[in-house]
Coordinates of N, CA and C in Angstrom, one line a residue:
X1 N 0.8 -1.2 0.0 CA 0.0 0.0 0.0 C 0.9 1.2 0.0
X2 N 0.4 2.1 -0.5 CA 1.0 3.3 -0.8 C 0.7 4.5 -0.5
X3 N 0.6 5.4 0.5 CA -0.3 6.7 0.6 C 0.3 7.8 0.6
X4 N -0.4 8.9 0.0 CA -0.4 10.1 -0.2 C -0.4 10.8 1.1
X5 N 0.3 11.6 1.4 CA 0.3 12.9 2.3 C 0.4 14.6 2.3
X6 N -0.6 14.8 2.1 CA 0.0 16.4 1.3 C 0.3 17.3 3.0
X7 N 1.2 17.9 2.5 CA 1.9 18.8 3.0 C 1.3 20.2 3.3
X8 N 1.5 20.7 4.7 CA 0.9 22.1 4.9 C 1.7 22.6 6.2
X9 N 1.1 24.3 6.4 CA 2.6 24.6 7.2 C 2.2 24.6 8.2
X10 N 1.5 24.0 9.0 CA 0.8 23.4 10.4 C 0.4 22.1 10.5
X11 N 1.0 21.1 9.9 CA 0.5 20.0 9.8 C 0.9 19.2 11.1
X12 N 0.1 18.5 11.4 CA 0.6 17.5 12.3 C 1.3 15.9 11.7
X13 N 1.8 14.6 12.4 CA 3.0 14.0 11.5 C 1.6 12.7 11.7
X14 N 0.7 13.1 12.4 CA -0.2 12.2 12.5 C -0.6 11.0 11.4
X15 N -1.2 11.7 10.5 CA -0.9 11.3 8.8 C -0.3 9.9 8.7
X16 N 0.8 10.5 8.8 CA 2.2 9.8 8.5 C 2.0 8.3 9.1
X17 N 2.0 8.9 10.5 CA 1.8 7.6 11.3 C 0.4 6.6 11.4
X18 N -0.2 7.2 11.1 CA -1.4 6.6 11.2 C -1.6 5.8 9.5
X19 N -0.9 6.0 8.4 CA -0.8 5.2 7.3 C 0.5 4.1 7.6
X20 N 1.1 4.7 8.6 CA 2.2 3.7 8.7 C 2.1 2.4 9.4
X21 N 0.7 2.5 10.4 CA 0.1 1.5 11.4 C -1.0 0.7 11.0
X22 N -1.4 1.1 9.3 CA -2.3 1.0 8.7 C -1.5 -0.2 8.0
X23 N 0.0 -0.3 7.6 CA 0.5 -1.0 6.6 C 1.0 -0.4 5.3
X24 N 1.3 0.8 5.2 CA 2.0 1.3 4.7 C 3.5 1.4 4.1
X25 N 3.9 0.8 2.8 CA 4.9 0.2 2.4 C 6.0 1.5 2.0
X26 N 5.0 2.5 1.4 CA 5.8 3.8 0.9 C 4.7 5.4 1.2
X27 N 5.1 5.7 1.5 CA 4.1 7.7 1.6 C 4.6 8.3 1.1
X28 N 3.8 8.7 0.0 CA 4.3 10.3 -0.9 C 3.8 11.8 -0.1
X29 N 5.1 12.1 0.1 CA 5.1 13.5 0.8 C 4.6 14.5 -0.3
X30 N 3.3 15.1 -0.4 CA 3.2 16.1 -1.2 C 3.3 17.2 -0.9
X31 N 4.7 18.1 -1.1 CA 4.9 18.9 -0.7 C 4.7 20.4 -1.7
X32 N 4.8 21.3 -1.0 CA 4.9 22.8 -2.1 C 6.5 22.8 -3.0
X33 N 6.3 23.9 -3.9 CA 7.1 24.0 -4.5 C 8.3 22.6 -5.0
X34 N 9.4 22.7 -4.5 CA 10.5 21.8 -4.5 C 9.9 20.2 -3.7
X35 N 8.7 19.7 -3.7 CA 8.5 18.8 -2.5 C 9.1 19.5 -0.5
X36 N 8.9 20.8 -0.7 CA 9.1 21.3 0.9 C 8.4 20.2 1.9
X37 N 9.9 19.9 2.9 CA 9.0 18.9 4.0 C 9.4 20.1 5.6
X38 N 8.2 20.5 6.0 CA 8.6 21.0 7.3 C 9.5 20.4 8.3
X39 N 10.4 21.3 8.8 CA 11.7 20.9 9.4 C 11.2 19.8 10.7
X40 N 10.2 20.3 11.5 CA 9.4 19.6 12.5 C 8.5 18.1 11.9
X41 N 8.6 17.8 11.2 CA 8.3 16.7 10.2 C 8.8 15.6 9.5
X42 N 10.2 16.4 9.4 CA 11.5 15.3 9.4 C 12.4 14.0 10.3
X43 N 11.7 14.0 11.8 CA 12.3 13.3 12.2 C 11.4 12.3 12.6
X44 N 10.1 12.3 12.4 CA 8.8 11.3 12.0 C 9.3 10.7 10.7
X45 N 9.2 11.4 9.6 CA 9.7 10.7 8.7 C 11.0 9.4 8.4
X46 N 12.3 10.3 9.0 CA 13.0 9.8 9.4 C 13.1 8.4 10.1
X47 N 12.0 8.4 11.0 CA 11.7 7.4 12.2 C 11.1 5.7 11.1
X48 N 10.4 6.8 10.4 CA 9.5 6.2 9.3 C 10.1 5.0 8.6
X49 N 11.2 6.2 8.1 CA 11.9 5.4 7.2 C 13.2 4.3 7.8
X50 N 13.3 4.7 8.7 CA 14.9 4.2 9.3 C 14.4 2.8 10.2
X51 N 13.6 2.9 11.0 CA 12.7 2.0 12.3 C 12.0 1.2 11.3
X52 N 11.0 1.7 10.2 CA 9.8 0.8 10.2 C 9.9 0.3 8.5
X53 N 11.2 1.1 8.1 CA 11.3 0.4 6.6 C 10.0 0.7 5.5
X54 N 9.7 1.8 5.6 CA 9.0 2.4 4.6 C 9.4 3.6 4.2
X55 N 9.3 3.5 2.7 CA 10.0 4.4 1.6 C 9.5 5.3 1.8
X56 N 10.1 6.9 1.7 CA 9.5 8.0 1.8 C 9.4 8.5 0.7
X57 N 9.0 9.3 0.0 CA 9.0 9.6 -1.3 C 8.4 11.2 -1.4
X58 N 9.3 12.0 -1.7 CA 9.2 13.7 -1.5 C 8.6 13.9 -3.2
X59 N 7.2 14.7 -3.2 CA 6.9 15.2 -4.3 C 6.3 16.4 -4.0
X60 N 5.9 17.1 -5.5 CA 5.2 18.5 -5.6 C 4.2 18.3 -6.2
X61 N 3.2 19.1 -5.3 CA 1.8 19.1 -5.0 C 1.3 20.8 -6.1
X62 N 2.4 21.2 -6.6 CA 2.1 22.7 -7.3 C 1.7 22.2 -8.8
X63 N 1.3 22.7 -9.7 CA 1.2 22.1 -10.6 C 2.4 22.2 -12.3
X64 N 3.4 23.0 -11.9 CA 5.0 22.9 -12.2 C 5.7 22.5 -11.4
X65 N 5.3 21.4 -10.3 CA 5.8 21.2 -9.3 C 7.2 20.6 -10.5
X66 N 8.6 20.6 -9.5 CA 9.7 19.6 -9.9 C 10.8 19.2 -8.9
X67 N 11.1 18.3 -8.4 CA 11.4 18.0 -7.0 C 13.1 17.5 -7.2
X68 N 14.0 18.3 -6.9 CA 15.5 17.9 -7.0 C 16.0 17.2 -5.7
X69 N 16.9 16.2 -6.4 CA 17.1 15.4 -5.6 C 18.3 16.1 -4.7
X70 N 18.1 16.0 -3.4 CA 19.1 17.1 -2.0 C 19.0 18.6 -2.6
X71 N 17.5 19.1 -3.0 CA 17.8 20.2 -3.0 C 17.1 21.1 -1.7
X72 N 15.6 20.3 -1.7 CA 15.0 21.0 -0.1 C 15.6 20.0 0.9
X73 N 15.7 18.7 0.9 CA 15.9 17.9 2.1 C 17.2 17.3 1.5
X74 N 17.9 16.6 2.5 CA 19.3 15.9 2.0 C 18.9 14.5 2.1
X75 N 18.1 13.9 0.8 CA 17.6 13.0 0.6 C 18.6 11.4 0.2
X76 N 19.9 11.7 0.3 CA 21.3 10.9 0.7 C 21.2 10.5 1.8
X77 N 21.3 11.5 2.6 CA 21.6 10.9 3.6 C 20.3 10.4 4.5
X78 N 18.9 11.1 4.3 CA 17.7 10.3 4.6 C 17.5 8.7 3.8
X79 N 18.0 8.6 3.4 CA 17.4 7.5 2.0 C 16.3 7.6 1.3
X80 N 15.9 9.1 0.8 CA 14.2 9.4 0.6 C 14.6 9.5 -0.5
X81 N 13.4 9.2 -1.4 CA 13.7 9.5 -3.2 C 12.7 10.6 -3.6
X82 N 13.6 11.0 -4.6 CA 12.2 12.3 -5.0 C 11.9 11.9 -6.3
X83 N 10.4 12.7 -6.2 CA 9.3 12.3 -7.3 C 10.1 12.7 -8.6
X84 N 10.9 13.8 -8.6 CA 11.5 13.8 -10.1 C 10.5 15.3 -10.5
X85 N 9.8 15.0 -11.8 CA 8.9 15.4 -12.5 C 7.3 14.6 -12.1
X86 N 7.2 13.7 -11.5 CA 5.9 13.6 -10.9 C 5.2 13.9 -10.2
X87 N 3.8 14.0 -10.3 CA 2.8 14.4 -9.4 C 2.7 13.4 -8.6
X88 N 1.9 13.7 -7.2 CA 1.9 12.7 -6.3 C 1.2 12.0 -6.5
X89 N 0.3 12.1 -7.3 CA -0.7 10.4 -8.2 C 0.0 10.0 -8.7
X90 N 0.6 10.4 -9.9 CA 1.8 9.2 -10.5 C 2.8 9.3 -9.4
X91 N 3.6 9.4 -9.1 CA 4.0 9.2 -7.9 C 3.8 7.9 -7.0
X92 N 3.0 8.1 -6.4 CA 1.7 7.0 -6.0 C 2.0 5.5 -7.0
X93 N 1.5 5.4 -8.3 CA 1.2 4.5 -9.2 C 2.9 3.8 -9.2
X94 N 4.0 4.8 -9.7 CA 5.0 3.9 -9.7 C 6.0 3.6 -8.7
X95 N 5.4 4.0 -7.4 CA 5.8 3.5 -6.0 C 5.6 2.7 -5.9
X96 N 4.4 1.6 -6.1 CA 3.4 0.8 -5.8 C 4.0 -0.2 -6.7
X97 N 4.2 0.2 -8.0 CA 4.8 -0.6 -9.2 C 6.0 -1.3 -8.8
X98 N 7.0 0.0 -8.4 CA 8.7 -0.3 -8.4 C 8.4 -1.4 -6.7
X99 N 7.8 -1.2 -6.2 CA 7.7 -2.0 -5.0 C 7.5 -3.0 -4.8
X100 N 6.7 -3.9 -5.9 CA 6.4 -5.1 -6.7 C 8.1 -5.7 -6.5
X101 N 8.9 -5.3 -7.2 CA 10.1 -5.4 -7.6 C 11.8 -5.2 -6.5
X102 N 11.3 -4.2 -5.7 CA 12.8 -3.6 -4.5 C 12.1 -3.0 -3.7
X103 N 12.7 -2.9 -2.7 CA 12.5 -1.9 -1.3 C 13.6 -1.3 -1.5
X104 N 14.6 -1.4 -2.2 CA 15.8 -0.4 -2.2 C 15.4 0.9 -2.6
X105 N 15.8 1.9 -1.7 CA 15.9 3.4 -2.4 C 16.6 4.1 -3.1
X106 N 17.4 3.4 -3.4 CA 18.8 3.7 -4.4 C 17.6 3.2 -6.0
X107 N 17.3 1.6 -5.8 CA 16.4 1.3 -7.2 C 15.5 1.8 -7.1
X108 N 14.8 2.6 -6.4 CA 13.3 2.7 -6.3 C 13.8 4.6 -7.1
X109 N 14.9 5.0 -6.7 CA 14.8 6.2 -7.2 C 15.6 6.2 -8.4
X110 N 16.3 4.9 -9.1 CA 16.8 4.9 -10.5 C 15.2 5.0 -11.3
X111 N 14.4 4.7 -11.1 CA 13.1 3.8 -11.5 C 12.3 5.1 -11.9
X112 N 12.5 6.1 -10.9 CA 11.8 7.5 -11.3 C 12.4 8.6 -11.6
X113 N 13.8 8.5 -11.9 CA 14.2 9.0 -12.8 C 14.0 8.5 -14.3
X114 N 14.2 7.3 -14.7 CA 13.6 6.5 -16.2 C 12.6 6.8 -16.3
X115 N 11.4 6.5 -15.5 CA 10.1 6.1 -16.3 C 9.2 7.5 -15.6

């Protein structure tokens, strides 16, 4: 399973967790502009991804959204992949796909750069 989380500048990480208790394999962060993830939001995520082994996946929610990789977040050293040029629907679709196939984040984010 795959879920969507859109991003806002008072959010709570609730979201997050409560898709992650649900069985959540990967969460697309839909963020503004660059995929922005609030600074107070990152260490949920983090927890996310490091403790419970689900993929984080930083996208833009704008509609020229385009998401560089370590350019809002330092997605190296998180192991988070960004959406690239995707919206968080597709986004969504080839998370779900590439997950069929790796849990790797390194392959999961060759995968969305290609396709």
């Amino acid at each position: 399973m795959v879920q969507i989380v859109y991003g806002s500048d008072s959010m709570l990480p609730d979201a997050y967790e409560a898709y992650a208790k649900a069985g959540a394999k990967a969460i697309i962060h839909a963020g503004t502009g660059n995929g922005s993830v609030a600074n107070y939001i990152v260490p949920t995520l983090q927890k996310l991804h490091d403790k419970d082994g689900i993929q984080i996946i930083r996208s833009s929610r704008v509609p020229q959204g385009f998401v560089l990789r370590n350019a809002e977040q330092p997605d190296d050293k998180y192991g988070w992949v960004a959406a690239h040029d995707l919206n968080p629907q597709k986004a969504r679709l080839l998370a779900a796909l590439a997950l069929t196939k790796t849990n790797d984040a390194k392959e999961i984010q060759r995968m969305f750069w290609q396709y």
